PDB file of C-alpha atoms in Angstrom:
ATOM      1  CA  UNK A   1     -32.467  78.185  38.387  1.00 69.00           C
ATOM      2  CA  UNK A   2     -31.934  74.759  39.941  1.00 81.00           C
ATOM      3  CA  UNK A   3     -34.929  72.648  40.825  1.00 82.00           C
ATOM      4  CA  UNK A   4     -34.542  70.891  44.159  1.00 87.00           C
ATOM      5  CA  UNK A   5     -35.291  67.180  44.295  1.00 86.00           C
ATOM      6  CA  UNK A   6     -38.200  66.256  46.541  1.00 85.00           C
ATOM      7  CA  UNK A   7     -37.341  64.576  49.844  1.00 90.00           C
ATOM      8  CA  UNK A   8     -39.747  61.706  49.098  1.00 92.00           C
ATOM      9  CA  UNK A   9     -40.309  59.959  45.771  1.00 90.00           C
ATOM     10  CA  UNK A  10     -43.825  60.594  44.494  1.00 90.00           C
ATOM     11  CA  UNK A  11     -44.456  57.927  41.825  1.00 92.00           C
ATOM     12  CA  UNK A  12     -47.709  59.485  40.600  1.00 90.00           C
ATOM     13  CA  UNK A  13     -45.730  62.547  39.475  1.00 88.00           C
ATOM     14  CA  UNK A  14     -43.364  60.520  37.290  1.00 91.00           C
ATOM     15  CA  UNK A  15     -44.543  57.048  36.353  1.00 94.00           C
ATOM     16  CA  UNK A  16     -47.624  57.932  34.293  1.00 94.00           C
ATOM     17  CA  UNK A  17     -45.614  60.272  32.089  1.00 94.00           C
ATOM     18  CA  UNK A  18     -42.773  57.770  31.638  1.00 95.00           C
ATOM     19  CA  UNK A  19     -45.130  54.867  30.894  1.00 95.00           C
ATOM     20  CA  UNK A  20     -46.947  56.953  28.298  1.00 95.00           C
ATOM     21  CA  UNK A  21     -43.610  57.773  26.637  1.00 96.00           C
ATOM     22  CA  UNK A  22     -42.692  54.049  26.565  1.00 92.00           C
ATOM     23  CA  UNK A  23     -46.023  53.159  24.937  1.00 94.00           C
ATOM     24  CA  UNK A  24     -45.733  55.987  22.404  1.00 95.00           C
ATOM     25  CA  UNK A  25     -42.230  54.837  21.414  1.00 92.00           C
ATOM     26  CA  UNK A  26     -43.205  51.171  21.022  1.00 87.00           C
ATOM     27  CA  UNK A  27     -41.113  49.941  23.930  1.00 84.00           C
ATOM     28  CA  UNK A  28     -43.526  47.062  24.606  1.00 82.00           C
ATOM     29  CA  UNK A  29     -43.718  45.861  21.015  1.00 80.00           C
ATOM     30  CA  UNK A  30     -41.727  42.870  19.905  1.00 78.00           C
ATOM     31  CA  UNK A  31     -40.677  42.265  16.332  1.00 85.00           C
ATOM     32  CA  UNK A  32     -39.765  38.611  16.101  1.00 90.00           C
ATOM     33  CA  UNK A  33     -37.035  37.564  13.687  1.00 93.00           C
ATOM     34  CA  UNK A  34     -38.041  34.137  12.298  1.00 92.00           C
ATOM     35  CA  UNK A  35     -34.379  33.315  11.595  1.00 95.00           C
ATOM     36  CA  UNK A  36     -33.470  33.404  15.292  1.00 93.00           C
ATOM     37  CA  UNK A  37     -33.838  30.349  17.499  1.00 92.00           C
ATOM     38  CA  UNK A  38     -36.294  30.658  20.412  1.00 93.00           C
ATOM     39  CA  UNK A  39     -34.793  31.831  23.702  1.00 93.00           C
ATOM     40  CA  UNK A  40     -36.226  30.405  26.931  1.00 92.00           C
ATOM     41  CA  UNK A  41     -35.575  30.760  30.661  1.00 88.00           C
ATOM     42  CA  UNK A  42     -37.150  28.185  32.975  1.00 84.00           C
ATOM     43  CA  UNK A  43     -36.677  28.814  36.669  1.00 77.00           C
ATOM     44  CA  UNK A  44     -37.694  26.768  39.678  1.00 69.00           C
ATOM     45  CA  UNK A  45     -39.741  28.430  42.419  1.00 65.00           C
ATOM     46  CA  UNK A  46     -38.249  29.224  45.814  1.00 62.00           C
ATOM     47  CA  UNK A  47     -38.586  26.172  48.007  1.00 59.00           C
ATOM     48  CA  UNK A  48     -38.736  25.278  51.670  1.00 59.00           C
ATOM     49  CA  UNK A  49     -35.011  24.639  52.042  1.00 61.00           C
ATOM     50  CA  UNK A  50     -34.126  28.216  52.920  1.00 66.00           C
ATOM     51  CA  UNK A  51     -35.262  31.749  53.638  1.00 74.00           C
ATOM     52  CA  UNK A  52     -36.094  34.190  50.867  1.00 74.00           C
ATOM     53  CA  UNK A  53     -33.554  37.005  50.621  1.00 81.00           C
ATOM     54  CA  UNK A  54     -32.511  39.863  48.333  1.00 85.00           C
ATOM     55  CA  UNK A  55     -30.583  37.438  46.135  1.00 81.00           C
ATOM     56  CA  UNK A  56     -33.879  35.875  45.047  1.00 77.00           C
ATOM     57  CA  UNK A  57     -35.201  39.293  44.012  1.00 81.00           C
ATOM     58  CA  UNK A  58     -31.960  40.087  42.203  1.00 87.00           C
ATOM     59  CA  UNK A  59     -32.048  36.766  40.336  1.00 84.00           C
ATOM     60  CA  UNK A  60     -35.635  37.357  39.209  1.00 84.00           C
ATOM     61  CA  UNK A  61     -34.781  40.916  38.167  1.00 90.00           C
ATOM     62  CA  UNK A  62     -31.812  39.769  36.082  1.00 92.00           C
ATOM     63  CA  UNK A  63     -33.910  37.112  34.358  1.00 90.00           C
ATOM     64  CA  UNK A  64     -36.614  39.678  33.614  1.00 92.00           C
ATOM     65  CA  UNK A  65     -34.029  42.043  32.114  1.00 94.00           C
ATOM     66  CA  UNK A  66     -32.472  39.262  30.044  1.00 94.00           C
ATOM     67  CA  UNK A  67     -35.767  37.994  28.607  1.00 93.00           C
ATOM     68  CA  UNK A  68     -36.893  41.537  27.720  1.00 91.00           C
ATOM     69  CA  UNK A  69     -33.529  42.242  26.077  1.00 93.00           C
ATOM     70  CA  UNK A  70     -33.773  39.062  24.003  1.00 94.00           C
ATOM     71  CA  UNK A  71     -37.292  40.047  22.893  1.00 91.00           C
ATOM     72  CA  UNK A  72     -35.955  43.428  21.829  1.00 89.00           C
ATOM     73  CA  UNK A  73     -33.296  41.607  19.778  1.00 92.00           C
ATOM     74  CA  UNK A  74     -36.030  39.767  17.884  1.00 93.00           C
ATOM     75  CA  UNK A  75     -35.951  36.400  19.636  1.00 94.00           C
ATOM     76  CA  UNK A  76     -39.145  34.482  20.355  1.00 92.00           C
ATOM     77  CA  UNK A  77     -38.435  34.762  24.073  1.00 92.00           C
ATOM     78  CA  UNK A  78     -40.318  32.822  26.735  1.00 91.00           C
ATOM     79  CA  UNK A  79     -39.806  33.107  30.491  1.00 89.00           C
ATOM     80  CA  UNK A  80     -41.461  30.340  32.497  1.00 85.00           C
ATOM     81  CA  UNK A  81     -41.142  31.207  36.198  1.00 77.00           C
ATOM     82  CA  UNK A  82     -42.099  28.860  38.981  1.00 71.00           C
ATOM     83  CA  UNK A  83     -41.816  25.381  37.510  1.00 60.00           C
ATOM     84  CA  UNK A  84     -40.825  22.585  39.866  1.00 62.00           C
ATOM     85  CA  UNK A  85     -38.547  19.652  39.216  1.00 60.00           C
ATOM     86  CA  UNK A  86     -40.502  16.924  41.050  1.00 63.00           C
ATOM     87  CA  UNK A  87     -40.467  18.593  44.465  1.00 71.00           C
ATOM     88  CA  UNK A  88     -37.258  16.893  45.601  1.00 76.00           C
ATOM     89  CA  UNK A  89     -36.163  19.791  47.824  1.00 75.00           C
ATOM     90  CA  UNK A  90     -39.572  19.875  49.508  1.00 79.00           C
ATOM     91  CA  UNK A  91     -39.522  16.116  50.017  1.00 84.00           C
ATOM     92  CA  UNK A  92     -36.109  16.298  51.694  1.00 85.00           C
ATOM     93  CA  UNK A  93     -37.270  19.068  54.033  1.00 85.00           C
ATOM     94  CA  UNK A  94     -40.440  17.165  55.012  1.00 87.00           C
ATOM     95  CA  UNK A  95     -38.387  14.010  55.625  1.00 90.00           C
ATOM     96  CA  UNK A  96     -35.993  15.953  57.888  1.00 91.00           C
ATOM     97  CA  UNK A  97     -38.902  17.375  59.899  1.00 90.00           C
ATOM     98  CA  UNK A  98     -40.494  13.926  60.235  1.00 92.00           C
ATOM     99  CA  UNK A  99     -37.254  12.379  61.458  1.00 92.00           C
ATOM    100  CA  UNK A 100     -36.434  15.230  63.843  1.00 94.00           C
ATOM    101  CA  UNK A 101     -39.902  15.771  65.329  1.00 94.00           C
ATOM    102  CA  UNK A 102     -41.467  12.312  65.181  1.00 93.00           C
ATOM    103  CA  UNK A 103     -38.621   9.864  64.629  1.00 94.00           C
ATOM    104  CA  UNK A 104     -40.307   8.603  61.444  1.00 91.00           C
ATOM    105  CA  UNK A 105     -39.267   8.046  57.846  1.00 91.00           C
ATOM    106  CA  UNK A 106     -41.425   8.354  54.737  1.00 90.00           C
ATOM    107  CA  UNK A 107     -41.396   4.556  54.577  1.00 91.00           C
ATOM    108  CA  UNK A 108     -42.917   4.384  58.076  1.00 92.00           C
ATOM    109  CA  UNK A 109     -45.846   6.521  56.903  1.00 90.00           C
ATOM    110  CA  UNK A 110     -46.396   5.039  53.472  1.00 89.00           C
ATOM    111  CA  UNK A 111     -46.840   6.999  50.260  1.00 87.00           C
ATOM    112  CA  UNK A 112     -50.352   8.426  50.760  1.00 89.00           C
ATOM    113  CA  UNK A 113     -49.806   9.630  54.334  1.00 86.00           C
ATOM    114  CA  UNK A 114     -46.406  11.064  53.422  1.00 85.00           C
ATOM    115  CA  UNK A 115     -47.941  13.048  50.549  1.00 81.00           C
ATOM    116  CA  UNK A 116     -50.515  14.482  52.972  1.00 81.00           C
ATOM    117  CA  UNK A 117     -47.675  16.006  54.989  1.00 76.00           C
TER     118      UNK A 117
END
């Protein structure tokens, strides 16, 4: 007898059972190999230069998969999401808005007033 799939996914009927199986089988346990070099992913946060889209979600998903896979291989794996590299992209966007809307540069404002923007 075939069981028909439900029309709508009901997570409460599946996820608890699957999560319990993962815990029981040690899927969340890492066994670090001291002979392997550390593995690290450092990613910048999304910035003001563009709109968020599905590519951002895909990129984060791939990094998550990769770091988990490396942990499973015994690496001391560290994923550091959301670090910024001096805010250059944000600075450029603020400067563009200043020039376009007010005809000013960051030099016209001075450092402190520019940082307030």
